[in-house]
Amino acid sequence: MSGTGYVYKREPVIFELSSPGRKGYSLPALDVPEPDLGQVLPKDQLRAEPAPLPEVSEGDVVRHFTRLSQRNHGVDIGFYPLGSCTMKYNPKVNEVGAGLDGFANVHPYTPEELTQGALELLYDMQNYLAEIGGMDAVTLQPAAGAHGEFTGISIIRAYLASQGQGHRNKVIIPDSAHGTNPATAIIAGCETVEVKSDARGGVDLESLKAVVDGNTLCLMLTNPNTLGLFDENVHKVADIVHQAGGLLYYDGANLNAIMGYARPGDAGFDVAHFNLHKTFATPHGGGGPGSGPVGVKKDLAAFLPVPVVGKQGDRYYLDYDLPRSIGRVKSFFGNFGVIVKAYAYIRSMGPDGLKQVSEDAVLNANFLMTRLKKDYYLMYDRICKHEFVASGLWQKDRSGVKTLDIAKRLLDYGVHAPTVYFPLIVPEALMVEPTETESRETLEMFADIMAKIAGEAKDSPEKVLAAPQSTFVKRLDEARAVRQPELAYRGDLGPGK
Ligand SMILES: *Cc1c(COP(=O)(O)O)cnc(C)c1O
């Protein structure tokens, strides 16, 4: 095997390190009178016994968590081609920016005259995103893409209601869409209507015409979509929806494919979200924190959540004066630290750099797709954007090796698996997004590994079926891990229980 990624070390994990009486801290002696807890706390909230916490030294704790962290795959360790997630390298200069005292330690209640720098950054960020997306106004509040979707749908509803169209409640969503699209539409109180994809993977225009009507609130579209394919009919799609009186929502999760080249606002979209933790290089995984700002066209700007950041003369201020605002969607001003990191990224890349990002992301994806298509079935064999969806169908039909097995085998070679079984319209889907930050050597390495696994699936399928062998844990019961996770320390279990 020519150079592989990071291969995991395999010592056993010992979780129970507690030793009675051992301490990881020493507090100074109390120099005030000790309160009687029975006097200051309600009786029913007092513990009868001290909490059964692990008793460990500082060194034990640091080693335990550092060891665990080394057993995780991360973008700082190796290739992470998780389709739709844009797991690009996160430049460390972003962390330096977010760690500056004036950003990291500013209290959200600090008066405006003392936080002009932070407000300026938020103000500029609103403008940068508006420019990148072709929008007129932006809120930075939403905490992630899905939250942006919810915010955007709420804004569209409020706007249409102000136009006497409050009855509209149907959200049209292509069958290739990410699961958050229907989920957020439902949470926002709407009904969803699915529209089919055509043979090229785009929105089927006839099906779209058949489902739009006087109850259409909006269409939610990802472009390029989750197949990594750019819908060339996007202007026609926009016209069909607009003619029916509905609006267009742009799911910006795939902006990394077109940034600097095309803007959703120019293609007819009225509202768009940005995933700062994808396109703009802030870390993600493990559930957050993310940031999902939303941009809108000027007719919808009056409905943005409050506050937005305004500027009068040289002074930045928090503008609460939006009488038709949908209200707050998050406490304070969004995930500020994430916004600072994305700001640092935008400023360090500059307009030409951002354009180069999409160019390289698309080049890398097409390079890999071309290398893989000899061994893996491609349902949509056409030039892709920043990602593509291959399939394990040939392997499954020939030797019973499924996409899940291929994904597990990849772990043995030290790379993270692509997204699997999504989008739902491709059987045995393997959704690969290499991102622009990977070198040619890494792409070659991944292509070699994929070719090798295709060979194994043919000649020694048992190897693939029994994978992974080199990781700390073998195959997990993934359903149980999701449904019955055990996340809390249970001192009562004791060592080895
Ligand atoms: C990631 C993603 C989302 C959801 O964004 P989050 O920031 O994870 O909430 C929505 N649509 C698509 C296509 C995505 O890839």
PDB file of C-alpha atoms in Angstrom, residues 104-291:
ATOM      1  CA  ALA A 104     -13.278  35.488  23.510  1.00  0.00           C
ATOM      2  CA  ASN A 105     -14.022  37.292  26.773  1.00  0.00           C
ATOM      3  CA  VAL A 106     -16.553  39.930  25.768  1.00  0.00           C
ATOM      4  CA  HIS A 107     -19.761  39.590  27.767  1.00  0.00           C
ATOM      5  CA  PRO A 108     -22.940  39.757  25.663  1.00  0.00           C
ATOM      6  CA  TYR A 109     -24.414  42.380  28.025  1.00  0.00           C
ATOM      7  CA  THR A 110     -21.444  44.737  27.621  1.00  0.00           C
ATOM      8  CA  PRO A 111     -22.749  48.137  26.477  1.00  0.00           C
ATOM      9  CA  GLU A 112     -22.473  48.978  22.784  1.00  0.00           C
ATOM     10  CA  GLU A 113     -19.955  51.778  23.299  1.00  0.00           C
ATOM     11  CA  LEU A 114     -17.494  49.232  24.726  1.00  0.00           C
ATOM     12  CA  THR A 115     -18.033  46.562  22.050  1.00  0.00           C
ATOM     13  CA  GLN A 116     -17.650  48.583  18.873  1.00  0.00           C
ATOM     14  CA  GLY A 117     -14.978  46.193  17.550  1.00  0.00           C
ATOM     15  CA  ALA A 118     -17.146  43.103  17.991  1.00  0.00           C
ATOM     16  CA  LEU A 119     -20.138  44.890  16.463  1.00  0.00           C
ATOM     17  CA  GLU A 120     -18.040  46.046  13.524  1.00  0.00           C
ATOM     18  CA  LEU A 121     -17.025  42.452  12.885  1.00  0.00           C
ATOM     19  CA  LEU A 122     -20.671  41.313  12.955  1.00  0.00           C
ATOM     20  CA  TYR A 123     -21.707  44.187  10.709  1.00  0.00           C
ATOM     21  CA  ASP A 124     -18.979  43.418   8.180  1.00  0.00           C
ATOM     22  CA  MET A 125     -19.851  39.727   8.297  1.00  0.00           C
ATOM     23  CA  GLN A 126     -23.498  40.494   7.472  1.00  0.00           C
ATOM     24  CA  ASN A 127     -22.269  42.449   4.452  1.00  0.00           C
ATOM     25  CA  TYR A 128     -19.733  39.858   3.298  1.00  0.00           C
ATOM     26  CA  LEU A 129     -22.315  37.088   3.361  1.00  0.00           C
ATOM     27  CA  ALA A 130     -24.864  39.278   1.592  1.00  0.00           C
ATOM     28  CA  GLU A 131     -22.299  39.923  -1.145  1.00  0.00           C
ATOM     29  CA  ILE A 132     -21.234  36.278  -1.447  1.00  0.00           C
ATOM     30  CA  GLY A 133     -24.858  35.084  -1.627  1.00  0.00           C
ATOM     31  CA  GLY A 134     -26.305  37.931  -3.710  1.00  0.00           C
ATOM     32  CA  MET A 135     -28.669  38.864  -0.876  1.00  0.00           C
ATOM     33  CA  ASP A 136     -29.637  42.254   0.598  1.00  0.00           C
ATOM     34  CA  ALA A 137     -29.719  41.626   4.348  1.00  0.00           C
ATOM     35  CA  VAL A 138     -28.417  38.932   6.693  1.00  0.00           C
ATOM     36  CA  THR A 139     -29.069  37.620  10.201  1.00  0.00           C
ATOM     37  CA  LEU A 140     -26.190  35.899  11.985  1.00  0.00           C
ATOM     38  CA  GLN A 141     -28.354  34.395  14.725  1.00  0.00           C
ATOM     39  CA  PRO A 142     -29.153  30.844  13.565  1.00  0.00           C
ATOM     40  CA  ALA A 143     -26.952  28.215  15.202  1.00  0.00           C
ATOM     41  CA  ALA A 144     -26.666  25.844  12.212  1.00  0.00           C
ATOM     42  CA  GLY A 145     -27.954  25.169   8.719  1.00  0.00           C
ATOM     43  CA  ALA A 146     -31.118  23.446   9.922  1.00  0.00           C
ATOM     44  CA  HIS A 147     -31.824  26.348  12.270  1.00  0.00           C
ATOM     45  CA  GLY A 148     -31.261  28.706   9.325  1.00  0.00           C
ATOM     46  CA  GLU A 149     -33.836  26.735   7.344  1.00  0.00           C
ATOM     47  CA  PHE A 150     -36.336  27.135  10.168  1.00  0.00           C
ATOM     48  CA  THR A 151     -35.580  30.859  10.374  1.00  0.00           C
ATOM     49  CA  GLY A 152     -35.847  31.277   6.592  1.00  0.00           C
ATOM     50  CA  ILE A 153     -39.175  29.427   6.337  1.00  0.00           C
ATOM     51  CA  SER A 154     -40.527  31.494   9.229  1.00  0.00           C
ATOM     52  CA  ILE A 155     -39.475  34.701   7.445  1.00  0.00           C
ATOM     53  CA  ILE A 156     -41.116  33.548   4.199  1.00  0.00           C
ATOM     54  CA  ARG A 157     -44.335  32.753   6.028  1.00  0.00           C
ATOM     55  CA  ALA A 158     -44.391  36.108   7.780  1.00  0.00           C
ATOM     56  CA  TYR A 159     -43.673  37.937   4.526  1.00  0.00           C
ATOM     57  CA  LEU A 160     -46.349  36.068   2.556  1.00  0.00           C
ATOM     58  CA  ALA A 161     -48.842  36.596   5.384  1.00  0.00           C
ATOM     59  CA  SER A 162     -48.158  40.345   5.122  1.00  0.00           C
ATOM     60  CA  GLN A 163     -49.132  40.071   1.443  1.00  0.00           C
ATOM     61  CA  GLY A 164     -52.470  38.467   2.265  1.00  0.00           C
ATOM     62  CA  GLN A 165     -51.061  35.001   1.504  1.00  0.00           C
ATOM     63  CA  GLY A 166     -51.115  33.633   5.050  1.00  0.00           C
ATOM     64  CA  HIS A 167     -52.890  30.447   3.922  1.00  0.00           C
ATOM     65  CA  ARG A 168     -49.855  29.193   1.958  1.00  0.00           C
ATOM     66  CA  ASN A 169     -48.254  26.285   3.798  1.00  0.00           C
ATOM     67  CA  LYS A 170     -46.850  23.823   1.235  1.00  0.00           C
ATOM     68  CA  VAL A 171     -43.085  23.480   1.027  1.00  0.00           C
ATOM     69  CA  ILE A 172     -41.827  21.682  -2.091  1.00  0.00           C
ATOM     70  CA  ILE A 173     -38.706  19.582  -1.610  1.00  0.00           C
ATOM     71  CA  PRO A 174     -36.830  17.473  -4.198  1.00  0.00           C
ATOM     72  CA  ASP A 175     -36.378  13.764  -3.487  1.00  0.00           C
ATOM     73  CA  SER A 176     -32.595  14.327  -3.381  1.00  0.00           C
ATOM     74  CA  ALA A 177     -32.864  16.805  -0.476  1.00  0.00           C
ATOM     75  CA  HIS A 178     -31.113  16.598   2.858  1.00  0.00           C
ATOM     76  CA  GLY A 179     -33.336  15.327   5.675  1.00  0.00           C
ATOM     77  CA  THR A 180     -33.227  18.640   7.495  1.00  0.00           C
ATOM     78  CA  ASN A 181     -35.284  20.290   4.722  1.00  0.00           C
ATOM     79  CA  PRO A 182     -38.525  18.359   5.335  1.00  0.00           C
ATOM     80  CA  ALA A 183     -37.842  18.248   9.073  1.00  0.00           C
ATOM     81  CA  THR A 184     -37.556  22.022   9.431  1.00  0.00           C
ATOM     82  CA  ALA A 185     -40.540  22.639   7.154  1.00  0.00           C
ATOM     83  CA  ILE A 186     -42.654  20.426   9.416  1.00  0.00           C
ATOM     84  CA  ILE A 187     -41.339  22.051  12.599  1.00  0.00           C
ATOM     85  CA  ALA A 188     -42.225  25.441  11.090  1.00  0.00           C
ATOM     86  CA  GLY A 189     -45.796  24.158  10.790  1.00  0.00           C
ATOM     87  CA  CYS A 190     -45.851  23.502   7.033  1.00  0.00           C
ATOM     88  CA  GLU A 191     -46.715  20.519   4.893  1.00  0.00           C
ATOM     89  CA  THR A 192     -44.107  19.036   2.597  1.00  0.00           C
ATOM     90  CA  VAL A 193     -44.545  17.933  -0.998  1.00  0.00           C
ATOM     91  CA  GLU A 194     -41.881  15.862  -2.708  1.00  0.00           C
ATOM     92  CA  VAL A 195     -40.804  16.561  -6.270  1.00  0.00           C
ATOM     93  CA  LYS A 196     -39.001  13.967  -8.365  1.00  0.00           C
ATOM     94  CA  SER A 197     -35.538  14.288  -9.878  1.00  0.00           C
ATOM     95  CA  ASP A 198     -35.111  13.895 -13.639  1.00  0.00           C
ATOM     96  CA  ALA A 199     -32.710  11.531 -15.402  1.00  0.00           C
ATOM     97  CA  ARG A 200     -29.857  14.052 -15.078  1.00  0.00           C
ATOM     98  CA  GLY A 201     -30.401  14.378 -11.341  1.00  0.00           C
ATOM     99  CA  GLY A 202     -32.026  17.831 -11.439  1.00  0.00           C
ATOM    100  CA  VAL A 203     -35.558  18.924 -10.538  1.00  0.00           C
ATOM    101  CA  ASP A 204     -38.042  17.356 -12.952  1.00  0.00           C
ATOM    102  CA  LEU A 205     -39.800  20.410 -14.389  1.00  0.00           C
ATOM    103  CA  GLU A 206     -43.021  18.594 -15.314  1.00  0.00           C
ATOM    104  CA  SER A 207     -43.333  17.131 -11.821  1.00  0.00           C
ATOM    105  CA  LEU A 208     -42.663  20.573 -10.380  1.00  0.00           C
ATOM    106  CA  LYS A 209     -45.396  22.154 -12.513  1.00  0.00           C
ATOM    107  CA  ALA A 210     -47.778  19.447 -11.336  1.00  0.00           C
ATOM    108  CA  VAL A 211     -47.264  20.219  -7.642  1.00  0.00           C
ATOM    109  CA  VAL A 212     -47.104  24.044  -7.487  1.00  0.00           C
ATOM    110  CA  ASP A 213     -50.365  25.802  -6.730  1.00  0.00           C
ATOM    111  CA  GLY A 214     -51.953  28.613  -4.734  1.00  0.00           C
ATOM    112  CA  ASN A 215     -50.883  26.944  -1.472  1.00  0.00           C
ATOM    113  CA  THR A 216     -47.185  26.811  -2.334  1.00  0.00           C
ATOM    114  CA  LEU A 217     -45.125  28.626   0.296  1.00  0.00           C
ATOM    115  CA  CYS A 218     -41.736  27.913  -1.220  1.00  0.00           C
ATOM    116  CA  LEU A 219     -39.397  25.446  -2.845  1.00  0.00           C
ATOM    117  CA  MET A 220     -36.285  24.464  -0.908  1.00  0.00           C
ATOM    118  CA  LEU A 221     -33.398  23.722  -3.228  1.00  0.00           C
ATOM    119  CA  THR A 222     -29.777  22.756  -2.774  1.00  0.00           C
ATOM    120  CA  ASN A 223     -27.728  23.632  -5.860  1.00  0.00           C
ATOM    121  CA  PRO A 224     -25.524  21.854  -6.638  1.00  0.00           C
ATOM    122  CA  ASN A 225     -27.739  19.253  -5.029  1.00  0.00           C
ATOM    123  CA  THR A 226     -26.759  16.372  -2.782  1.00  0.00           C
ATOM    124  CA  LEU A 227     -25.723  14.382  -5.872  1.00  0.00           C
ATOM    125  CA  GLY A 228     -23.071  17.060  -6.421  1.00  0.00           C
ATOM    126  CA  LEU A 229     -24.849  18.034  -9.647  1.00  0.00           C
ATOM    127  CA  PHE A 230     -25.618  21.580 -10.690  1.00  0.00           C
ATOM    128  CA  ASP A 231     -29.197  22.054 -11.795  1.00  0.00           C
ATOM    129  CA  GLU A 232     -28.897  23.956 -15.075  1.00  0.00           C
ATOM    130  CA  ASN A 233     -32.646  24.572 -15.066  1.00  0.00           C
ATOM    131  CA  VAL A 234     -32.476  26.637 -11.903  1.00  0.00           C
ATOM    132  CA  HIS A 235     -33.870  29.768 -13.612  1.00  0.00           C
ATOM    133  CA  LYS A 236     -36.807  27.781 -15.018  1.00  0.00           C
ATOM    134  CA  VAL A 237     -37.389  26.226 -11.597  1.00  0.00           C
ATOM    135  CA  ALA A 238     -37.401  29.720 -10.061  1.00  0.00           C
ATOM    136  CA  ASP A 239     -39.864  31.006 -12.661  1.00  0.00           C
ATOM    137  CA  ILE A 240     -42.294  28.124 -12.131  1.00  0.00           C
ATOM    138  CA  VAL A 241     -42.366  28.663  -8.361  1.00  0.00           C
ATOM    139  CA  HIS A 242     -42.516  32.464  -8.562  1.00  0.00           C
ATOM    140  CA  GLN A 243     -45.330  32.358 -11.121  1.00  0.00           C
ATOM    141  CA  ALA A 244     -47.338  30.287  -8.663  1.00  0.00           C
ATOM    142  CA  GLY A 245     -46.749  32.998  -6.034  1.00  0.00           C
ATOM    143  CA  GLY A 246     -44.271  30.969  -3.948  1.00  0.00           C
ATOM    144  CA  LEU A 247     -40.726  31.908  -2.961  1.00  0.00           C
ATOM    145  CA  LEU A 248     -37.369  30.158  -3.337  1.00  0.00           C
ATOM    146  CA  TYR A 249     -35.249  28.974  -0.450  1.00  0.00           C
ATOM    147  CA  TYR A 250     -31.598  28.147  -1.107  1.00  0.00           C
ATOM    148  CA  ASP A 251     -30.024  25.503   1.102  1.00  0.00           C
ATOM    149  CA  GLY A 252     -26.456  26.827   1.093  1.00  0.00           C
ATOM    150  CA  ALA A 253     -24.762  23.696   2.420  1.00  0.00           C
ATOM    151  CA  ASN A 254     -23.095  23.175  -0.962  1.00  0.00           C
ATOM    152  CA  LEU A 255     -21.932  26.737  -1.498  1.00  0.00           C
ATOM    153  CA  ASN A 256     -18.354  25.482  -1.508  1.00  0.00           C
ATOM    154  CA  ALA A 257     -18.953  24.407  -5.110  1.00  0.00           C
ATOM    155  CA  ILE A 258     -19.953  27.772  -6.566  1.00  0.00           C
ATOM    156  CA  MET A 259     -18.715  30.474  -4.201  1.00  0.00           C
ATOM    157  CA  GLY A 260     -17.308  33.389  -6.165  1.00  0.00           C
ATOM    158  CA  TYR A 261     -18.722  32.019  -9.419  1.00  0.00           C
ATOM    159  CA  ALA A 262     -22.473  32.072  -8.930  1.00  0.00           C
ATOM    160  CA  ARG A 263     -24.771  33.620  -6.346  1.00  0.00           C
ATOM    161  CA  PRO A 264     -28.107  32.180  -5.259  1.00  0.00           C
ATOM    162  CA  GLY A 265     -29.544  35.699  -5.185  1.00  0.00           C
ATOM    163  CA  ASP A 266     -28.799  36.104  -8.902  1.00  0.00           C
ATOM    164  CA  ALA A 267     -30.428  32.767  -9.713  1.00  0.00           C
ATOM    165  CA  GLY A 268     -33.799  33.837  -8.318  1.00  0.00           C
ATOM    166  CA  PHE A 269     -33.555  32.699  -4.701  1.00  0.00           C
ATOM    167  CA  ASP A 270     -35.270  34.936  -2.140  1.00  0.00           C
ATOM    168  CA  VAL A 271     -33.734  33.436   0.998  1.00  0.00           C
ATOM    169  CA  ALA A 272     -30.516  31.476   1.563  1.00  0.00           C
ATOM    170  CA  HIS A 273     -28.627  30.050   4.492  1.00  0.00           C
ATOM    171  CA  PHE A 274     -24.863  29.711   4.831  1.00  0.00           C
ATOM    172  CA  ASN A 275     -23.206  26.922   6.820  1.00  0.00           C
ATOM    173  CA  LEU A 276     -20.185  28.715   8.274  1.00  0.00           C
ATOM    174  CA  HIS A 277     -18.954  25.379   9.670  1.00  0.00           C
ATOM    175  CA  LYS A 278     -18.861  23.925   6.168  1.00  0.00           C
ATOM    176  CA  THR A 279     -18.003  26.540   3.542  1.00  0.00           C
ATOM    177  CA  PHE A 280     -16.161  28.945   5.823  1.00  0.00           C
ATOM    178  CA  ALA A 281     -13.777  26.532   7.513  1.00  0.00           C
ATOM    179  CA  THR A 282     -14.925  26.562  11.120  1.00  0.00           C
ATOM    180  CA  PRO A 283     -14.605  23.219  12.926  1.00  0.00           C
ATOM    181  CA  HIS A 284     -17.584  20.916  13.149  1.00  0.00           C
ATOM    182  CA  GLY A 285     -18.538  17.405  14.015  1.00  0.00           C
ATOM    183  CA  GLY A 286     -19.873  15.907  17.189  1.00  0.00           C
ATOM    184  CA  GLY A 287     -22.891  18.168  17.095  1.00  0.00           C
ATOM    185  CA  GLY A 288     -21.556  21.679  17.072  1.00  0.00           C
ATOM    186  CA  PRO A 289     -21.275  24.507  17.647  1.00  0.00           C
ATOM    187  CA  GLY A 290     -22.112  25.634  14.141  1.00  0.00           C
ATOM    188  CA  SER A 291     -23.484  28.780  12.594  1.00  0.00           C
TER     189      SER A 291
END
